[in-house]
C-alpha atoms as a PDB file:
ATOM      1  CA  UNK A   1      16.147  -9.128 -19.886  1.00  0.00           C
ATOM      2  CA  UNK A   2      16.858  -5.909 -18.031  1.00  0.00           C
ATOM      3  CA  UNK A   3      14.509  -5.112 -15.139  1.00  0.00           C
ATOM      4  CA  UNK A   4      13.782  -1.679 -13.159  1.00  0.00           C
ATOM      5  CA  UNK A   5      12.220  -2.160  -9.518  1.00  0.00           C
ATOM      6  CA  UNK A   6       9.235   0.206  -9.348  1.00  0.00           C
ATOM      7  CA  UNK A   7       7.315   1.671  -6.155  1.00  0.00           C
ATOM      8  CA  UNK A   8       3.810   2.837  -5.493  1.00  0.00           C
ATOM      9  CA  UNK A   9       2.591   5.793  -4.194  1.00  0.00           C
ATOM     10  CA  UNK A  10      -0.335   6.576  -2.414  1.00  0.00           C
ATOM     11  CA  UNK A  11      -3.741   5.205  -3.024  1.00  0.00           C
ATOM     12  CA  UNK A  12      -2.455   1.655  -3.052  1.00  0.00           C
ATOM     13  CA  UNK A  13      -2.405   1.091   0.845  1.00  0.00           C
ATOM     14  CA  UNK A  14      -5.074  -1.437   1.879  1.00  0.00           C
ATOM     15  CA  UNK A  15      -5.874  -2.889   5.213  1.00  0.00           C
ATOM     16  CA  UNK A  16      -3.408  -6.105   6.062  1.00  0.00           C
ATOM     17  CA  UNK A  17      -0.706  -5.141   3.389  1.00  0.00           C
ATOM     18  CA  UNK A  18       2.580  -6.875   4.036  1.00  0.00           C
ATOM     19  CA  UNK A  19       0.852  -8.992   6.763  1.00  0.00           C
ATOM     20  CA  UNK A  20       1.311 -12.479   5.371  1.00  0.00           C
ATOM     21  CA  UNK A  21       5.344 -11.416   4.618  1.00  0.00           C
ATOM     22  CA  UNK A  22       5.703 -10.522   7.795  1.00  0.00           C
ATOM     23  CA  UNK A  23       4.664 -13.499   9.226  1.00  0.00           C
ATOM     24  CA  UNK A  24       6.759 -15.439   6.516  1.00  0.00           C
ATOM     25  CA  UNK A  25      10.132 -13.584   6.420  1.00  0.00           C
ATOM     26  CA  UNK A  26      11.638 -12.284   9.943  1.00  0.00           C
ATOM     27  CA  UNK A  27      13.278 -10.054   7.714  1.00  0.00           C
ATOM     28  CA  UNK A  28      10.161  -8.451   6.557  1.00  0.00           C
ATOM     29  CA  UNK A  29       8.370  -8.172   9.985  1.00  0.00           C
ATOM     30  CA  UNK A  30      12.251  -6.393  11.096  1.00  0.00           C
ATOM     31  CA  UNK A  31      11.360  -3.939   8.478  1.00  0.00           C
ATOM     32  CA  UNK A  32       7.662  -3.198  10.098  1.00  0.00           C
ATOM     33  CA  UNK A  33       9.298  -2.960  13.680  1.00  0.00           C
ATOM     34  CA  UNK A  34      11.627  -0.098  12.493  1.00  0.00           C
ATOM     35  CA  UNK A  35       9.248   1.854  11.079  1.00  0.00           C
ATOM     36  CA  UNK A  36       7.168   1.103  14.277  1.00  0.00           C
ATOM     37  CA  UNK A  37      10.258   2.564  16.805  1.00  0.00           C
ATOM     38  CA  UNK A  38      11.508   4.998  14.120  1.00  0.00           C
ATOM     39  CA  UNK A  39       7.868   6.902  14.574  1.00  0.00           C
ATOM     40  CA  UNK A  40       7.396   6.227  18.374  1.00  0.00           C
ATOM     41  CA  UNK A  41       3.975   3.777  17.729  1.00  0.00           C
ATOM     42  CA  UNK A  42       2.893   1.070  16.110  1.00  0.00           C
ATOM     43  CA  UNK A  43       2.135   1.822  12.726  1.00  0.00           C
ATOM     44  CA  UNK A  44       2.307  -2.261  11.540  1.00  0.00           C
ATOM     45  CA  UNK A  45      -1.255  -2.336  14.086  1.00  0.00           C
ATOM     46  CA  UNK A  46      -2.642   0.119  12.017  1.00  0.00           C
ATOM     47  CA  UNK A  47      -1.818  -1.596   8.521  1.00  0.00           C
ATOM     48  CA  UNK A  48      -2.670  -4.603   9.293  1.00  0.00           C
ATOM     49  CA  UNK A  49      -6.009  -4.212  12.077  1.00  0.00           C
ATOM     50  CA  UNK A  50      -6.910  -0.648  11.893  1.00  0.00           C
ATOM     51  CA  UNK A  51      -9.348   1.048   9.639  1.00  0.00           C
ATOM     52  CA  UNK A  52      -9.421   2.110   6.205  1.00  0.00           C
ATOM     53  CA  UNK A  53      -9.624   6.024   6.936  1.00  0.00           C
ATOM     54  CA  UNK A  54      -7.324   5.879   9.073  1.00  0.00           C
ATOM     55  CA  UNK A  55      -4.798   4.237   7.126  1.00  0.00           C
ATOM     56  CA  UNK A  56      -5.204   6.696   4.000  1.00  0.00           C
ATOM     57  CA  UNK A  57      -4.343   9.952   5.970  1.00  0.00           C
ATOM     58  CA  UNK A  58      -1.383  10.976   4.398  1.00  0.00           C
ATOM     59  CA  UNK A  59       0.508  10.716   7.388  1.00  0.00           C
ATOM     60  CA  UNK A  60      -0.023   7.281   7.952  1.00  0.00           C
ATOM     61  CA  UNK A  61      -0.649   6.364   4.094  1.00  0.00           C
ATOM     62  CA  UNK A  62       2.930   7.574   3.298  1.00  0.00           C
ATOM     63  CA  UNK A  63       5.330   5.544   5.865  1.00  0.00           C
ATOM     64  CA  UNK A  64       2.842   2.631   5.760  1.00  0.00           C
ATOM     65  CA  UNK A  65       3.539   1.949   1.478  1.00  0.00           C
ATOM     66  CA  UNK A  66       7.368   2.408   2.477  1.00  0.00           C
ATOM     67  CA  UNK A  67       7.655  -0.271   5.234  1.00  0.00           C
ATOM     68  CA  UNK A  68       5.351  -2.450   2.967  1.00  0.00           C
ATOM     69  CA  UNK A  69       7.848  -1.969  -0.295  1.00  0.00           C
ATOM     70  CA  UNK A  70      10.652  -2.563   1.775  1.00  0.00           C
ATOM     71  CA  UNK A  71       9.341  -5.640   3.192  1.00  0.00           C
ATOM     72  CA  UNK A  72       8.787  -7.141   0.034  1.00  0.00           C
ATOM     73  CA  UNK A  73      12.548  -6.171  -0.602  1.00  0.00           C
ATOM     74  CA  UNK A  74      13.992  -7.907   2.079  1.00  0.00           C
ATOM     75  CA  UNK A  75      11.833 -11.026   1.483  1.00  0.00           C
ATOM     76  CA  UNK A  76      13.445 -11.021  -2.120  1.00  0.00           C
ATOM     77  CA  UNK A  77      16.717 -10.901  -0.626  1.00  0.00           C
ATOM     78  CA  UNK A  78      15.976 -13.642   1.938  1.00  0.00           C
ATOM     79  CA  UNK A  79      15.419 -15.544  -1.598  1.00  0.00           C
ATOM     80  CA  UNK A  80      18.931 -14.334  -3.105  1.00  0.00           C
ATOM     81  CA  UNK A  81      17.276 -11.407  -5.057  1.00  0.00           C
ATOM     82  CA  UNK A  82      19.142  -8.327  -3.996  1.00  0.00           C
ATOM     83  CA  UNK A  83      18.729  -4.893  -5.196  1.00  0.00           C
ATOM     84  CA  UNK A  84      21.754  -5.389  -7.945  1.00  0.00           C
ATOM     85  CA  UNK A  85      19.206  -7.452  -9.850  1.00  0.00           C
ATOM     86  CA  UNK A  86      17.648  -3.967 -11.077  1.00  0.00           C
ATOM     87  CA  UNK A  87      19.419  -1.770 -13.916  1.00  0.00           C
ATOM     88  CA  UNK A  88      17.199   1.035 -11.847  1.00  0.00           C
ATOM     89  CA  UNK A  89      14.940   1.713  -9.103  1.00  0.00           C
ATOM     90  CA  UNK A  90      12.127   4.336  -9.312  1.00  0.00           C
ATOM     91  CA  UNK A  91       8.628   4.879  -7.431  1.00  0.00           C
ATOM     92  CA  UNK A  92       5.595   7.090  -7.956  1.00  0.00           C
ATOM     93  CA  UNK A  93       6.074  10.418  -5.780  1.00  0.00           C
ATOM     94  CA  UNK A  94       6.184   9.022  -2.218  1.00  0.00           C
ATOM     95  CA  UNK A  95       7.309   5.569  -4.013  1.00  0.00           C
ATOM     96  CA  UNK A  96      10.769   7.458  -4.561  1.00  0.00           C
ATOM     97  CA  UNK A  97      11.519   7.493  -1.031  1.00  0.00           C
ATOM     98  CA  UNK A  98      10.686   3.834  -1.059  1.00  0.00           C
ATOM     99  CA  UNK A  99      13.043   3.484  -4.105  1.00  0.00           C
ATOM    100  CA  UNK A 100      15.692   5.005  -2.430  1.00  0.00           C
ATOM    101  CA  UNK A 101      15.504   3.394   1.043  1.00  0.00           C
ATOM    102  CA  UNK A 102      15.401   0.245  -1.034  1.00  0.00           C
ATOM    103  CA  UNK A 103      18.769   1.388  -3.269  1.00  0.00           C
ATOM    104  CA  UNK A 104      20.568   1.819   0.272  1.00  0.00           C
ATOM    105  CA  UNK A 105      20.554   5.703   0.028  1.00  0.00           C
ATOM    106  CA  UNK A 106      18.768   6.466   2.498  1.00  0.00           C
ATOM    107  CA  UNK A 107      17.803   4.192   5.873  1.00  0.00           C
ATOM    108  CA  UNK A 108      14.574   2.638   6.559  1.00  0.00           C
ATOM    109  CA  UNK A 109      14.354   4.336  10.082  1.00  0.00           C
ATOM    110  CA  UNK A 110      15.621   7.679   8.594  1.00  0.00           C
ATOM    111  CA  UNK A 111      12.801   7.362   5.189  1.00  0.00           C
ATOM    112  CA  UNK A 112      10.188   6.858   7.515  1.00  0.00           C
ATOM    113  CA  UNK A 113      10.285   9.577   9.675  1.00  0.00           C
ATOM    114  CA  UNK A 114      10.742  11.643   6.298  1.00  0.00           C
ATOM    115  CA  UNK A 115       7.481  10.478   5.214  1.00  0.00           C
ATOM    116  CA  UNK A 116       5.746  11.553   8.650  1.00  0.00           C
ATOM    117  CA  UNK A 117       7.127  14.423   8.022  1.00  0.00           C
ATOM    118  CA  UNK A 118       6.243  15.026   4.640  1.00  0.00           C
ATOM    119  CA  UNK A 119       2.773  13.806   4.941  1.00  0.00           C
ATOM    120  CA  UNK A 120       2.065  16.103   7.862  1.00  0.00           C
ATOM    121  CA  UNK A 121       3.401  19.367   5.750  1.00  0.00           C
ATOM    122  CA  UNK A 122       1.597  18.328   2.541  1.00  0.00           C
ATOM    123  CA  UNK A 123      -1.742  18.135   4.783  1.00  0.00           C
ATOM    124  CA  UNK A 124      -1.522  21.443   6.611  1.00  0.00           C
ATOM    125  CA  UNK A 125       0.215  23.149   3.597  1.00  0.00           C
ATOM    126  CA  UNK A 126      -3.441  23.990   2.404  1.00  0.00           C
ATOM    127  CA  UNK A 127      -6.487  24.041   4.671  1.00  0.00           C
ATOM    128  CA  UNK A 128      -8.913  21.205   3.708  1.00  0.00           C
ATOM    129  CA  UNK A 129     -11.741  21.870   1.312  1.00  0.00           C
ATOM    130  CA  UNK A 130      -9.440  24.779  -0.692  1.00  0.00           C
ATOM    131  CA  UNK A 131      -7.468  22.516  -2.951  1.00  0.00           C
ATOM    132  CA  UNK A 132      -8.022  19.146  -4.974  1.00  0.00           C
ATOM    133  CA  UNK A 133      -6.818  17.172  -7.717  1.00  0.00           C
ATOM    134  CA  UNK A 134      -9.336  15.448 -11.106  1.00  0.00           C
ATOM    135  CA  UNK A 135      -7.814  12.799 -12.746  1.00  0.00           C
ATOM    136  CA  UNK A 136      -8.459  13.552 -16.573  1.00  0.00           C
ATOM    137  CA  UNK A 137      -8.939  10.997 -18.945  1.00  0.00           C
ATOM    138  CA  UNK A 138      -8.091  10.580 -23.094  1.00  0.00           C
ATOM    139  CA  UNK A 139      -6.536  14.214 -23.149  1.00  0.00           C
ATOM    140  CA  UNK A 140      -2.347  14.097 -23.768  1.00  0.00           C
ATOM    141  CA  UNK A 141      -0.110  16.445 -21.503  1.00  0.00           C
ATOM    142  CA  UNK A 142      -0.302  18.846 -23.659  1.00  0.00           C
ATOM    143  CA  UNK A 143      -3.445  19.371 -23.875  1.00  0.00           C
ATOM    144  CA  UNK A 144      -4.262  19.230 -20.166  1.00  0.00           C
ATOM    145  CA  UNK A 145      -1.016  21.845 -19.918  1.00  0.00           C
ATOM    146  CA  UNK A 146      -3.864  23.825 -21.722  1.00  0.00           C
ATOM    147  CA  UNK A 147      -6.465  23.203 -19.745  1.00  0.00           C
ATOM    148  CA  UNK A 148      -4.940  23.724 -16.685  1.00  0.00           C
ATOM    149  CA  UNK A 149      -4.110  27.379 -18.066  1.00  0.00           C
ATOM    150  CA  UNK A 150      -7.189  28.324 -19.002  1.00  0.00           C
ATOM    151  CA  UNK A 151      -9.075  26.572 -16.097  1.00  0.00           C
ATOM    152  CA  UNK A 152      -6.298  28.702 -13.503  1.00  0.00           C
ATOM    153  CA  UNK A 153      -7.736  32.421 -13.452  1.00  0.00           C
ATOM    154  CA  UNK A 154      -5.214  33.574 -11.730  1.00  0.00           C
ATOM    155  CA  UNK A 155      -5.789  30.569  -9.262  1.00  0.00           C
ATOM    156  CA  UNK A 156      -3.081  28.010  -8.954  1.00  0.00           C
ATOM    157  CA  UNK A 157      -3.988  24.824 -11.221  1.00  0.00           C
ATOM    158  CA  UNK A 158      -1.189  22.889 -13.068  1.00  0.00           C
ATOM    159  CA  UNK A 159      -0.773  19.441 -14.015  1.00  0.00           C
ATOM    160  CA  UNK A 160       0.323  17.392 -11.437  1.00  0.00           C
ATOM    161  CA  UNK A 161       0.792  13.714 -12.680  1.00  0.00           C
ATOM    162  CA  UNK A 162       1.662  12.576 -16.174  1.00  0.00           C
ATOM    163  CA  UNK A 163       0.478   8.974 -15.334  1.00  0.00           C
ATOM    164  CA  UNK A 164       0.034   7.451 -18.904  1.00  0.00           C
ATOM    165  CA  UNK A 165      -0.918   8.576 -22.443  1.00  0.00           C
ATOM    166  CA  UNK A 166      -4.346   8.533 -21.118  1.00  0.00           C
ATOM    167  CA  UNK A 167      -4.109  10.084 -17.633  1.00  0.00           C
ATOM    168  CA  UNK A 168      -2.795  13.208 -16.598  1.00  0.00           C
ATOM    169  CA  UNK A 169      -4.082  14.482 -13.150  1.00  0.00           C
ATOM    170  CA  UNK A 170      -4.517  18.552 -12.361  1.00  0.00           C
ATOM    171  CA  UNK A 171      -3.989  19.602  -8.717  1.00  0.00           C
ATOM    172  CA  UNK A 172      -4.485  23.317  -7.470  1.00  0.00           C
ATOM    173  CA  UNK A 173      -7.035  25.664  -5.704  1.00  0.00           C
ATOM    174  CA  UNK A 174     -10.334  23.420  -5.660  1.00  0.00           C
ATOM    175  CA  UNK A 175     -12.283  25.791  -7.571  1.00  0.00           C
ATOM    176  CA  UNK A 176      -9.870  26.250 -10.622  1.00  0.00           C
ATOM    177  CA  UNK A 177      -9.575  22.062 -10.662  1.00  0.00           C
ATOM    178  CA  UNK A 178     -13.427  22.257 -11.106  1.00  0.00           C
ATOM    179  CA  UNK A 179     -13.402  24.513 -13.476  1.00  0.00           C
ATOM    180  CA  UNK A 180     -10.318  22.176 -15.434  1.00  0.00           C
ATOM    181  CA  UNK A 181     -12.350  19.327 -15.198  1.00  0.00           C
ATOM    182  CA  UNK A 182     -15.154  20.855 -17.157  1.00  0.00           C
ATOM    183  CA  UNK A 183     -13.401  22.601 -19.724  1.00  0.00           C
ATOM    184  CA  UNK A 184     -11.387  19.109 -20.232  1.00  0.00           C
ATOM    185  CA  UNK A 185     -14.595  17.826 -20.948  1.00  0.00           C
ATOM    186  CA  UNK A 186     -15.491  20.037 -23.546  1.00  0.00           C
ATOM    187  CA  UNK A 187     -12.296  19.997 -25.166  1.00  0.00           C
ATOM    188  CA  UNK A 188     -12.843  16.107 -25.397  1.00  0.00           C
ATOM    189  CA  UNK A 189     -11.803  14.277 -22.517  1.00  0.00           C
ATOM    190  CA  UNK A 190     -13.748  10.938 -21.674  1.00  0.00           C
ATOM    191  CA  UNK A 191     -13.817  11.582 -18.123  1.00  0.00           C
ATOM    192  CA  UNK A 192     -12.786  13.998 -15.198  1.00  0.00           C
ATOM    193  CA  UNK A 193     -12.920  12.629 -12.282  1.00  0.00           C
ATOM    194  CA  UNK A 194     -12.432  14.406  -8.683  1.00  0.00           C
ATOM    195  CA  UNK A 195     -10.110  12.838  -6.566  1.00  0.00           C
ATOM    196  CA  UNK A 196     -10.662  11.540  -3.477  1.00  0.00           C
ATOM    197  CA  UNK A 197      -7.324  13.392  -1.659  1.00  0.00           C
ATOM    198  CA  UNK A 198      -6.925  15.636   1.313  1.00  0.00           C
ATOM    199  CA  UNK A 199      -4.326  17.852  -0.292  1.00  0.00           C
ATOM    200  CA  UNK A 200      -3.834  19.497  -3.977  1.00  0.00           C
ATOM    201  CA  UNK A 201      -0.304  17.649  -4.216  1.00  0.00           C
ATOM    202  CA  UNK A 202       2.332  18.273  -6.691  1.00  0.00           C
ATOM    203  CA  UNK A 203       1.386  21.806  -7.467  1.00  0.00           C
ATOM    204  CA  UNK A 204       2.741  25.356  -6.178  1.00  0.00           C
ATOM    205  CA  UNK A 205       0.298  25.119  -3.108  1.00  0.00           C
ATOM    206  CA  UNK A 206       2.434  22.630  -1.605  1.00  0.00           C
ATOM    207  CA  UNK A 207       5.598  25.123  -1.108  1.00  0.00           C
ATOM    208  CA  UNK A 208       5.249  25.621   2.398  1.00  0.00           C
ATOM    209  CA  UNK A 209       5.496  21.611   2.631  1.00  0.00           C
ATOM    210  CA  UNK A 210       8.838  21.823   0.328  1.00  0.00           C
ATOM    211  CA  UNK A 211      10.067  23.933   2.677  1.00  0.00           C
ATOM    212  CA  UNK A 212       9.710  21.550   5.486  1.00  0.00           C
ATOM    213  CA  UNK A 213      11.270  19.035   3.639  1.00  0.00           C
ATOM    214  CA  UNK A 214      13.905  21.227   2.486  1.00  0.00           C
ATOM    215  CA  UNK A 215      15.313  21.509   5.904  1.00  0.00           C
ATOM    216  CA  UNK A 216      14.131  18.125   6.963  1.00  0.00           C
ATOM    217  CA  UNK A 217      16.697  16.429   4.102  1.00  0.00           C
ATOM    218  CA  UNK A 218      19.265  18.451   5.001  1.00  0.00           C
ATOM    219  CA  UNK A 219      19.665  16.782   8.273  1.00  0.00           C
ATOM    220  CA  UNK A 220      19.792  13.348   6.526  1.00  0.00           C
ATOM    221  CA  UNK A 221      22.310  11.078   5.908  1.00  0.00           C
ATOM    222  CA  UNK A 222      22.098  10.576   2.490  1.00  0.00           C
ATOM    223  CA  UNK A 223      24.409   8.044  -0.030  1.00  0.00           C
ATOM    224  CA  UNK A 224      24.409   7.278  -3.645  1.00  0.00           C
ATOM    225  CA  UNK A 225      22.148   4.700  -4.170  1.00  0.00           C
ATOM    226  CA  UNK A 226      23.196   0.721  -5.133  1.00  0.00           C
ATOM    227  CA  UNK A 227      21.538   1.228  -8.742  1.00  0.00           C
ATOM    228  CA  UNK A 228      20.727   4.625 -10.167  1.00  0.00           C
ATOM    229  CA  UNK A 229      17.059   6.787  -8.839  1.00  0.00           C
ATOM    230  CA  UNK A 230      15.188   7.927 -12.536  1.00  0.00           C
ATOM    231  CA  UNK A 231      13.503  10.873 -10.798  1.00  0.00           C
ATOM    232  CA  UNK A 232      10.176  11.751 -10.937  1.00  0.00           C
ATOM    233  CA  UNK A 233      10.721  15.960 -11.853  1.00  0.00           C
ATOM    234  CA  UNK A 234      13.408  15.253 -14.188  1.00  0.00           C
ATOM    235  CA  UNK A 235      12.799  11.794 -15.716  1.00  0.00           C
ATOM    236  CA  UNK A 236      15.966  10.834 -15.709  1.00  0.00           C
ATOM    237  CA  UNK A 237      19.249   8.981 -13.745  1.00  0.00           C
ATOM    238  CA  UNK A 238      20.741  10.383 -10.624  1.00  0.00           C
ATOM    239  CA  UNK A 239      22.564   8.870  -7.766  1.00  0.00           C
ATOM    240  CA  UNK A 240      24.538  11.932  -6.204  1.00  0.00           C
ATOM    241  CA  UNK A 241      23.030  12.260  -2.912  1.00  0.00           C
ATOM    242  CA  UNK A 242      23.176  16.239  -2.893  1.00  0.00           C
ATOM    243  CA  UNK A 243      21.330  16.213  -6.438  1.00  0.00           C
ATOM    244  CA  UNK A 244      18.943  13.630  -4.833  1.00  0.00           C
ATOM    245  CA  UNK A 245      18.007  15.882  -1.736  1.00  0.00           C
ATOM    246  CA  UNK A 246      17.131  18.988  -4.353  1.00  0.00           C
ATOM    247  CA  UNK A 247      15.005  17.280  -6.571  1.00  0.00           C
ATOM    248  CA  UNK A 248      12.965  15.232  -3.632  1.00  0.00           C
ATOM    249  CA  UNK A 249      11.888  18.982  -2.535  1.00  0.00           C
ATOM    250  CA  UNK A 250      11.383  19.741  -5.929  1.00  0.00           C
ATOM    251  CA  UNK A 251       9.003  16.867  -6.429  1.00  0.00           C
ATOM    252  CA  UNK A 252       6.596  18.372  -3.668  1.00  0.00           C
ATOM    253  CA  UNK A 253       5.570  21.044  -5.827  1.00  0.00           C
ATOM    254  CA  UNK A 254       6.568  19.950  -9.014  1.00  0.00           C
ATOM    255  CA  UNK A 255       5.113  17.499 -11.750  1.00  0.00           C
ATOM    256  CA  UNK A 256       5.145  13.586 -10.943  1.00  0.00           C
ATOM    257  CA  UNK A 257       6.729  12.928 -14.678  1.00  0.00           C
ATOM    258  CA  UNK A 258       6.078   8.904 -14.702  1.00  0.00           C
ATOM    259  CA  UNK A 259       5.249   8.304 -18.497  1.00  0.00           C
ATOM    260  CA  UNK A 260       8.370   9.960 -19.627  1.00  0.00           C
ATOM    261  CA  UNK A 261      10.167   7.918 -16.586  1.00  0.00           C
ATOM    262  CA  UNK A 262       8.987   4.704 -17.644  1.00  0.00           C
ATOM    263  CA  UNK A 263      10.019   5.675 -21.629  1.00  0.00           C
ATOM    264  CA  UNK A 264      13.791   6.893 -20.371  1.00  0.00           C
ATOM    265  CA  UNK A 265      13.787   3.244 -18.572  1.00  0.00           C
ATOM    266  CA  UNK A 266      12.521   1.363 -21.566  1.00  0.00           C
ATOM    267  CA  UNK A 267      15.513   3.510 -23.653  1.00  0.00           C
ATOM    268  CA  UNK A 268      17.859   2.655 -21.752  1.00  0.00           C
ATOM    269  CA  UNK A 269      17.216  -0.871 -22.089  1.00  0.00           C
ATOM    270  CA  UNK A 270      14.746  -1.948 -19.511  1.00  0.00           C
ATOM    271  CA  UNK A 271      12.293  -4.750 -20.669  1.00  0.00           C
ATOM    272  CA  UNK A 272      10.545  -5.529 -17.407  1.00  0.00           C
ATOM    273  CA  UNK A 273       9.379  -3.715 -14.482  1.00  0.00           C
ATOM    274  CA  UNK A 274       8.780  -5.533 -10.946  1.00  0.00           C
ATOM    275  CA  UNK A 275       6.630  -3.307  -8.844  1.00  0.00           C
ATOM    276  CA  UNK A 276       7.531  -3.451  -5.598  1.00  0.00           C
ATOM    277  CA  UNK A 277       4.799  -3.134  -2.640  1.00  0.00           C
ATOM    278  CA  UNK A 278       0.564  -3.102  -2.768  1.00  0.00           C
ATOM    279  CA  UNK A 279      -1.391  -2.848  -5.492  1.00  0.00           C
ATOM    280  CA  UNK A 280      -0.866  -3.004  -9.325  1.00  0.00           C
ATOM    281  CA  UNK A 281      -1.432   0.909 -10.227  1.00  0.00           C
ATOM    282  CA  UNK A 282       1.949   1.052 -11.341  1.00  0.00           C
ATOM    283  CA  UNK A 283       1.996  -2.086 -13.448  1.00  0.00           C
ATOM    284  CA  UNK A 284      -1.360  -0.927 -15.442  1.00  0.00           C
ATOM    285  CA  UNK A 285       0.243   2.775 -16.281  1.00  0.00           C
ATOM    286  CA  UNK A 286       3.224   0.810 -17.932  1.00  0.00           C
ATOM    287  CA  UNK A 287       1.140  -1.173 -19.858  1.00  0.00           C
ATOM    288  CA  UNK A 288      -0.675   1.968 -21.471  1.00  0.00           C
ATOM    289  CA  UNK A 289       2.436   3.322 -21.672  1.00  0.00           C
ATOM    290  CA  UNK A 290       4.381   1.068 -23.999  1.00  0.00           C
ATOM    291  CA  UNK A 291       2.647  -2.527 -24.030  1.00  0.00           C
ATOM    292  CA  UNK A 292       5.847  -3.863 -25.531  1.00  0.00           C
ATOM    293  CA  UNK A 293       7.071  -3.490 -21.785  1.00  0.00           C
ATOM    294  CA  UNK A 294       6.198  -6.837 -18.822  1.00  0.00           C
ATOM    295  CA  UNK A 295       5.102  -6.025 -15.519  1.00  0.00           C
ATOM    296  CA  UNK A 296       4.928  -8.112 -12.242  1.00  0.00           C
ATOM    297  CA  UNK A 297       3.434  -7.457  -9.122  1.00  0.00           C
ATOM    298  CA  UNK A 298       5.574  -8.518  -6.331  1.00  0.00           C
ATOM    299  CA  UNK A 299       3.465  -7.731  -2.674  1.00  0.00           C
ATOM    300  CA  UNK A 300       2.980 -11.245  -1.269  1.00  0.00           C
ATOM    301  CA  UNK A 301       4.864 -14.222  -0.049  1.00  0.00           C
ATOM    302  CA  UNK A 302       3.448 -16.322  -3.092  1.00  0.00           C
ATOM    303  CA  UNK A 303       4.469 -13.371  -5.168  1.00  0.00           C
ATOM    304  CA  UNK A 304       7.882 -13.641  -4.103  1.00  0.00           C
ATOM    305  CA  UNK A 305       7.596 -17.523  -4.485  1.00  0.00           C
ATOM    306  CA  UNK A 306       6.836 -17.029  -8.104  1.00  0.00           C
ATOM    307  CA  UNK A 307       9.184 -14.739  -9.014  1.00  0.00           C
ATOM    308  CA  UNK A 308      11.962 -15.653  -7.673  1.00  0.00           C
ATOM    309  CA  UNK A 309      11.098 -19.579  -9.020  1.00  0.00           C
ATOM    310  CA  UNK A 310      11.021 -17.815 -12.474  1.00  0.00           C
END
């Protein structure tokens, strides 16, 4: 069995994530209390007591999933599971800087101010109310590629996320997405559904936000990671640090590639992918993806009991 360590991106943050680990592993609550003094505030508060709303602002959304992945890490290794057990790490967009604080190429303190960062330039890269994203349902990439084109009109709409076989999101100017999600429809979709974001990610809207993070990486110490990074704009392995820094600004504007991710992982001999953090979202792509592949949800202290029993 050959297993990949996976990591979520946003949308899986819930109120009290990472609460009962931290309060099981002084190892995991460490991880909360650097995040807390890498940011000036205390961000664990907000996870665990604040509100929903709150949470989900990209600024806070982004950092919070990090410190909760790497929490689960370090209560893995408190139970002899270190990141060597994984052939390869990778995460869904912000879930790569997860994947790469966990892989030791970046540090915990460093990742999360990158995430404040990056959330705050992905929010004011485009006003709110001028851009949004529609997931689009039972249409391949291809076809939404076509979409997307036809929907643009010389407005900025492209596909954003290649989720599964079945999902492929579009992200752009809001009225172009609108237009995508009806023309999806009518080209034979079984849904389009407008997301519920504050920001067109992923599309060539965001560039003044891959700017920012252009010259916020560059002031980063940055080192190959334990276990090879498959990338989310190429699809593929990387670990030198000066090839990671250009393609985690690429991934700001550029396509979230996580179907042909998981496929280069499953070539490559990976049978089993632990996802690493909240939620399952991860876990339920890779079983549309190939259902020949296992999945296991690691985000609580009995989820760490079980798997590392196993």
């Amino acid at each position: 069995m050959t297993i990949a360590f996976v990591f979520p991106g946003q949308g899986a943050q819930t109120i009290g994530m990472g609460k009962a680990l931290a309060e099981a592993y002084p190892a995991a609550k460490a991880v909360f209390d650097e995040v807390d003094t890498a940011l000036g505030e205390a961000l664990s508060q907000l996870i665990w007591e604040g509100d929903i709303e709150t949470l989900t602002l990209t600024q806070n959304a982004q950092p919070a999933l990090m410190a909760t992945s790497l929490a689960v890490m370090r209560a893995l290794e408190a139970e002899g599971v270190s990141i060597d057990k994984a052939a390869f790490v990778a995460g869904h967009s912000l879930g790569e800087y997860s994947a790469l604080a966990a892989a030791g190429a970046i540090s915990v303190a460093d990742t999360a101010r990158l995430l404040r960062t990056r959330g705050q330039a992905m929010q004011s890269a485009v006003p709110v109310g001028e851009g949004a994203m529609a997931a689009i349902l039972g249409l391949d990439l291809e076809a939404v590629r076509a979409v997307a084109e036809e929907a643009a009109q010389g407005e900025v709409c492209q596909a954003a996320n290649d989720n599964d076989p079945t999902q492929v999101v579009v992200s752009g100017a809001k009225a172009a997405v609108e237009r995508a999600a009806e023309i999806a429809k009518e080209k034979g979709a079984k849904r389009a559904v407008m997301l519920p974001v504050s920001a067109p990610f992923h599309c060539a809207l965001m560039q003044p936000a891959a700017d920012v993070m252009a010259e916020a990486l560059a002031d980063v110490a940055t080192t190959s990671p334990a276990v090879p990074l498959i990338a989310n704009v190429r699809a593929d392995a990387v670990r030198d640090p000066d090839e990671i820094r250009k393609l985690l600004v690429e991934q700001v504007t550029g396509s979230v590639r996580w179907r042909e991710s998981v496929q280069t992982m499953a070539a490559k001999g990976v049978t089993e992918f632990w996802e690493i953090g909240a939620g399952k979202a991860l876990s339920g792509m890779i079983r549309k993806i190939d259902r020949s592949l296992t999945s296991r949800q690691v985000g609580t202290p009995e989820d760490v009991a079980a798997i590392t029993a196993g």
